[in-house]
Amino acid sequence: LCLTAQHLSTLIFFSPSFCRLVKGLGNRDIVQIACGDQHAIALSRGGQLFTWGQNTHGQLGVGSQSTLIPQPQLVERLQGISLAQIAAGGAHSAAVSLSGAVYSWGKNDFGQLGLRDTKDRDCPSYIGALEHWKTVFISCGADHTAVLSKEGLVCTFGAGGAGQLGHNSTRNELTPRVVAELWGARVSQVACGRQHTLVYVPSLDKVYLFGSDEEGQLGHERKPTQLIPLPINSPVNTGESCQENNTSQEVIEIVAGGNQSIVLCKKNENSYLNGIATLKDEDVDTWISNFGLQRWESIKKNIRLIFSSEACINGSFLEKRDKHFKTSKDFSGVDLSEVQRFYDKISKKPKVLQEVQKEIERLLPSLSSSPISPENFRVYLVLPFLLQGEDDSSYHSLQLLAKAIMKLQPKDLQTLECLWSNLETSFFKELVILYQRVSQKNLSQFIVEVRSCQRNPLNLYPHETATLQILQILYQVNSRTGCRVQENNFYVPQVKLIIRLCWVIHTEEMALWKLTKYPCIFDMQDKIIVHYTERNALSSPFSTIHLLSMGHEQWVFPVRRQCLLQDIWTHLNDAPTQQFRRILTVSFVGEMGQDEGGPSQELFSVAARTLCQPSTGAFRRLASGLVWFHSQASSCEHTFLRIGTLCGMALYNGRMVPFPFPRALYKMLLGLTPTLEDLEELLPAAGRNLQGILDEECDQILESLDLNFTIMEEGDSMVAVELKKNGANIPVTKGNRLVLFFFFLSFCLVMSV
């Protein structure tokens, strides 16, 4: 197989007697190709990877659908990954992304896939052992693999029987292992033959080889196997190369065949590796310049190539200074400032902006729903900031993007949420505003269509719910990260009009109830109105939501003041589920009066005071005046279930149940992390002492306090409890005091309950 020299875009197949075009790739711009023993892989400029040939070990990466695939097949599992380089071995394949992630698949009987086992893989698998290793190149032998990092380190793994791994042994390696003999030598090139390996160290101007020399492929007559890298005896290593060409500056390139080694001496450095299309500053400058019709056609082709490809977008706007090599579930590797600058530039050229957004709109329905790497998620971060316009096209694309996000698996959605949580506040806020704006647009359209009888008031379309889901998820992310964005940025004012519309239409199945799944869009006043609307709808015999509807069924609730809790629990135990939808009417036995609010409020107030008494065993009252759970609270689970029911009844009936709970409890119910201030509210003395420990800058003073990782817990007697294993023997220092705080907070608010 070969690529034509001019653009590396035409793929030609050679048989014993003739060559012909690979028809399956005839319209593809191919930039790289690699061949194994009986299979081939090709990378297109649009970022797609194709494979064909024998598939007996899964070396094509397309599953085990067939042992022979004669036509190029797309490797779907790598869709969206911006690949920098590909390689093929005897019956295994590998690929490296622009951010250094390495994927391997195929035969693995010697561990040549680097996955810690010898099981074949029929789909690309991520080599976790090379994470953040800054891999820039990979080469595959018959049954071994070599990897080169940007710092010039070499790792090898797989078959080592001929010494081809360079570890001074003939053992096989199931995981990547650094070639120790090359440590300190900055390697710039690596190439694998069938059972031998070459590396080039430019600072020494030497080529090193190791592995099998049975066919003379190591270039010397020492022994049949070379277990460690040794320089070859050639003009390259003696400084005599290329003298006949009278060149003052030579460039070395190494190539390994099956049982051959080739060292090329060239005048010019011209890598045979071309890459996928990514956005470059010079391209953008061309796009926004004044251009004629002929150049515009070329620009459109370039825009189409990049923005119709998930992989090309994921490979653009990367962080500079190698930061993108640190891409993980916590760090995207994308520079959103560059995305914003790009958007600002093309916004001044509407024709270019429209073309970019048109290609994005075409791409969105085909986004990968099964990401293989954190790099796949970059597209979800980049695209919203290219759709900032307040026009129908931008709104439509944001809706399509929302639907694509909601198709992700829960674990993948969790990864995206993590990346959102680590965005700079300005970008996170802009993301919130974008989806708030499109949600406003959607609900405004809903109102117009319902009023004009063009829309069933019961239904919300999928794209409408998708954008609301995104907004709610962003709200939850915001809550978990300390509420960086104010809540009013999530409010959608149109819900007020929908509430009013709800009263006019008099339907309990109004879309309003579907909107309550997304509470972030309601302000506090709207939430209160919706709560009472829902309560009235549930309690009315006609199940109407009109706020002024009358004739609610009542729950007659007689209690004896001297046996208040006992009577309450009896009523709750005997009540069927539908009973809780009725309005509570309380009467105290032996006392006059009707319940117009007073008796029912008194019921909840007296019940709360009684339950806070030590005799009930549910809570303990602290010096702060607040109540918290006993350490043996787990034995009172049935009581807490009743207390929760009582609180729900109070809310449903518009009454207060005045339990003096601390703010920390409400945060924990909302899934938020309590802070030192919350601990200080509950336990003022302990909070102040802990603050003093965190503020102390003098090591000697901390040591003099003689503190360790234990806490004194009150019960029948004072007992020292270790906050972590062997805590009594761990002194508190400046280095671990923050750890002490988290353990102390966890024990007081979680573990002790």
CSV table of N, CA and C in Angstrom, one decimal, residues 510-578:
chain,number,residue,atom,x,y,z
A,510,MET,N,-51.9,20.1,33.3
A,510,MET,CA,-51.2,21.1,32.6
A,510,MET,C,-49.6,20.8,32.6
A,511,ALA,N,-48.9,21.3,31.6
A,511,ALA,CA,-47.5,21.1,31.5
A,511,ALA,C,-46.7,21.7,32.7
A,512,LEU,N,-47.4,22.5,33.5
A,512,LEU,CA,-46.8,23.1,34.7
A,512,LEU,C,-46.2,22.0,35.6
A,513,TRP,N,-47.0,20.8,35.7
A,513,TRP,CA,-46.5,19.8,36.6
A,513,TRP,C,-45.2,19.1,36.0
A,514,LYS,N,-45.1,19.1,34.7
A,514,LYS,CA,-43.9,18.6,34.1
A,514,LYS,C,-42.7,19.5,34.4
A,515,LEU,N,-43.0,20.8,34.5
A,515,LEU,CA,-41.9,21.8,34.7
A,515,LEU,C,-41.4,21.7,36.1
A,516,THR,N,-42.2,21.2,37.0
A,516,THR,CA,-41.7,21.1,38.4
A,516,THR,C,-40.6,20.1,38.6
A,517,LYS,N,-40.3,19.3,37.6
A,517,LYS,CA,-39.1,18.4,37.6
A,517,LYS,C,-37.8,19.3,37.5
A,518,TYR,N,-38.0,20.6,37.1
A,518,TYR,CA,-36.8,21.4,37.0
A,518,TYR,C,-37.0,22.6,37.9
A,519,PRO,N,-36.9,22.4,39.2
A,519,PRO,CA,-37.2,23.5,40.2
A,519,PRO,C,-36.3,24.7,40.1
A,520,CYS,N,-35.1,24.6,39.4
A,520,CYS,CA,-34.2,25.8,39.3
A,520,CYS,C,-34.8,26.9,38.5
A,521,ILE,N,-35.8,26.6,37.6
A,521,ILE,CA,-36.4,27.7,36.8
A,521,ILE,C,-37.4,28.5,37.5
A,522,PHE,N,-37.8,28.1,38.7
A,522,PHE,CA,-38.8,28.8,39.5
A,522,PHE,C,-38.1,29.7,40.6
A,523,ASP,N,-38.5,30.9,40.7
A,523,ASP,CA,-38.1,31.7,41.9
A,523,ASP,C,-38.9,31.3,43.1
A,524,MET,N,-38.5,31.8,44.3
A,524,MET,CA,-39.2,31.4,45.5
A,524,MET,C,-40.7,31.7,45.5
A,525,GLN,N,-41.1,32.8,45.0
A,525,GLN,CA,-42.5,33.1,44.9
A,525,GLN,C,-43.3,32.1,44.0
A,526,ASP,N,-42.7,31.8,42.9
A,526,ASP,CA,-43.3,30.8,42.0
A,526,ASP,C,-43.4,29.4,42.7
A,527,LYS,N,-42.3,29.0,43.4
A,527,LYS,CA,-42.3,27.7,44.1
A,527,LYS,C,-43.5,27.7,45.1
A,528,ILE,N,-43.7,28.7,45.8
A,528,ILE,CA,-44.7,28.8,46.8
A,528,ILE,C,-46.1,28.6,46.2
A,529,ILE,N,-46.3,29.4,45.1
A,529,ILE,CA,-47.6,29.3,44.4
A,529,ILE,C,-47.8,27.9,43.8
A,530,VAL,N,-46.8,27.4,43.2
A,530,VAL,CA,-46.9,26.0,42.7
A,530,VAL,C,-47.2,25.0,43.8
A,531,HIS,N,-46.6,25.2,44.9
A,531,HIS,CA,-46.8,24.2,46.0
A,531,HIS,C,-48.3,24.3,46.4
A,532,TYR,N,-48.8,25.5,46.6
A,532,TYR,CA,-50.2,25.6,47.1
A,532,TYR,C,-51.2,25.2,46.0
A,533,THR,N,-50.8,25.5,44.7
A,533,THR,CA,-51.6,25.0,43.6
A,533,THR,C,-51.7,23.5,43.6
A,534,GLU,N,-50.5,22.8,43.7
A,534,GLU,CA,-50.5,21.4,43.8
A,534,GLU,C,-51.3,20.8,44.9
A,535,ARG,N,-51.1,21.5,46.1
A,535,ARG,CA,-51.8,21.0,47.3
A,535,ARG,C,-53.3,21.1,47.1
A,536,ASN,N,-53.8,22.2,46.6
A,536,ASN,CA,-55.2,22.4,46.3
A,536,ASN,C,-55.7,21.4,45.3
A,537,ALA,N,-54.9,21.1,44.3
A,537,ALA,CA,-55.3,20.1,43.2
A,537,ALA,C,-55.5,18.8,43.8
A,538,LEU,N,-54.6,18.4,44.7
A,538,LEU,CA,-54.6,17.0,45.3
A,538,LEU,C,-55.7,16.9,46.3
A,539,SER,N,-56.0,18.0,47.0
A,539,SER,CA,-57.0,17.9,48.1
A,539,SER,C,-58.5,18.2,47.7
A,540,SER,N,-58.6,18.7,46.5
A,540,SER,CA,-60.0,19.0,46.0
A,540,SER,C,-60.7,17.7,45.6
A,541,PRO,N,-62.0,17.6,45.9
A,541,PRO,CA,-62.7,16.4,45.4
A,541,PRO,C,-62.9,16.3,43.9
A,542,PHE,N,-62.7,17.5,43.2
A,542,PHE,CA,-62.8,17.5,41.8
A,542,PHE,C,-61.4,17.6,41.1
A,543,SER,N,-60.4,17.5,42.0
A,543,SER,CA,-59.0,17.5,41.5
A,543,SER,C,-58.8,18.7,40.5
A,544,THR,N,-59.2,19.8,40.8
A,544,THR,CA,-59.0,21.0,40.0
A,544,THR,C,-57.9,21.8,40.6
A,545,ILE,N,-57.1,22.5,39.8
A,545,ILE,CA,-56.0,23.2,40.4
A,545,ILE,C,-56.3,24.7,40.7
A,546,HIS,N,-57.5,25.1,40.5
A,546,HIS,CA,-57.8,26.5,40.7
A,546,HIS,C,-57.6,26.9,42.2
A,547,LEU,N,-56.9,27.9,42.4
A,547,LEU,CA,-56.5,28.3,43.8
A,547,LEU,C,-57.7,28.6,44.7
A,548,LEU,N,-58.8,29.0,44.1
A,548,LEU,CA,-60.0,29.4,44.9
A,548,LEU,C,-61.0,28.2,45.0
A,549,SER,N,-60.6,27.1,44.5
A,549,SER,CA,-61.6,26.0,44.6
A,549,SER,C,-61.8,25.6,46.1
A,550,MET,N,-63.1,25.2,46.4
A,550,MET,CA,-63.5,25.0,47.7
A,550,MET,C,-64.0,23.5,47.8
A,551,GLY,N,-64.4,23.2,49.0
A,551,GLY,CA,-65.0,21.9,49.2
A,551,GLY,C,-64.0,20.8,49.4
A,552,HIS,N,-62.8,21.1,50.0
A,552,HIS,CA,-61.8,20.1,50.2
A,552,HIS,C,-62.2,19.1,51.2
A,553,GLU,N,-61.9,17.9,51.0
A,553,GLU,CA,-62.1,16.8,52.0
A,553,GLU,C,-61.2,17.0,53.2
A,554,GLN,N,-61.7,16.7,54.4
A,554,GLN,CA,-61.0,17.0,55.6
A,554,GLN,C,-60.5,15.7,56.2
A,555,TRP,N,-59.4,15.8,56.9
A,555,TRP,CA,-58.9,14.7,57.8
A,555,TRP,C,-59.1,15.1,59.2
A,556,VAL,N,-60.2,14.6,59.8
A,556,VAL,CA,-60.5,14.9,61.2
A,556,VAL,C,-59.5,14.3,62.1
A,557,PHE,N,-58.8,15.1,62.9
A,557,PHE,CA,-57.6,14.6,63.6
A,557,PHE,C,-57.7,15.0,65.1
A,558,PRO,N,-58.5,14.2,65.9
A,558,PRO,CA,-58.7,14.5,67.3
A,558,PRO,C,-57.4,13.9,68.1
A,559,VAL,N,-56.9,14.7,69.0
A,559,VAL,CA,-55.8,14.3,69.8
A,559,VAL,C,-56.0,14.7,71.3
A,560,ARG,N,-55.4,14.0,72.2
A,560,ARG,CA,-55.4,14.4,73.6
A,560,ARG,C,-54.1,15.1,73.9
A,561,ARG,N,-54.2,16.2,74.6
A,561,ARG,CA,-53.0,17.0,74.8
A,561,ARG,C,-52.0,16.2,75.6
A,562,GLN,N,-52.5,15.5,76.6
A,562,GLN,CA,-51.5,14.7,77.5
A,562,GLN,C,-50.9,13.5,76.8
A,563,CYS,N,-51.5,13.1,75.8
A,563,CYS,CA,-50.9,11.9,75.0
A,563,CYS,C,-50.7,12.3,73.5
A,564,LEU,N,-50.2,13.5,73.3
A,564,LEU,CA,-50.2,14.0,72.0
A,564,LEU,C,-49.4,13.1,71.0
A,565,LEU,N,-48.2,12.8,71.3
A,565,LEU,CA,-47.4,12.0,70.3
A,565,LEU,C,-48.0,10.6,70.1
A,566,GLN,N,-48.5,10.0,71.2
A,566,GLN,CA,-49.1,8.7,71.0
A,566,GLN,C,-50.3,8.7,70.1
A,567,ASP,N,-51.2,9.8,70.2
A,567,ASP,CA,-52.3,9.9,69.3
A,567,ASP,C,-51.9,10.2,67.9
A,568,ILE,N,-50.9,11.1,67.7
A,568,ILE,CA,-50.4,11.4,66.4
A,568,ILE,C,-49.9,10.1,65.7
A,569,TRP,N,-49.1,9.3,66.4
A,569,TRP,CA,-48.6,8.1,65.8
A,569,TRP,C,-49.7,7.1,65.4
A,570,THR,N,-50.7,7.1,66.3
A,570,THR,CA,-51.9,6.2,66.0
A,570,THR,C,-52.6,6.6,64.8
A,571,HIS,N,-52.8,7.9,64.6
A,571,HIS,CA,-53.5,8.4,63.4
A,571,HIS,C,-52.6,8.0,62.1
A,572,LEU,N,-51.3,8.2,62.2
A,572,LEU,CA,-50.5,8.0,61.1
A,572,LEU,C,-50.4,6.5,60.7
A,573,ASN,N,-50.4,5.7,61.7
A,573,ASN,CA,-50.3,4.2,61.5
A,573,ASN,C,-51.6,3.7,60.8
A,574,ASP,N,-52.7,4.3,61.2
A,574,ASP,CA,-54.0,3.8,60.7
A,574,ASP,C,-54.4,4.4,59.3
A,575,ALA,N,-53.8,5.5,58.9
A,575,ALA,CA,-54.2,6.3,57.8
A,575,ALA,C,-53.8,5.6,56.5
A,576,PRO,N,-54.7,5.5,55.5
A,576,PRO,CA,-54.4,5.0,54.1
A,576,PRO,C,-53.7,6.2,53.4
A,577,THR,N,-53.0,5.8,52.3
A,577,THR,CA,-52.2,6.8,51.6
A,577,THR,C,-53.0,8.1,51.2
A,578,GLN,N,-54.2,7.8,50.7
A,578,GLN,CA,-55.0,8.9,50.2
A,578,GLN,C,-55.4,9.9,51.3
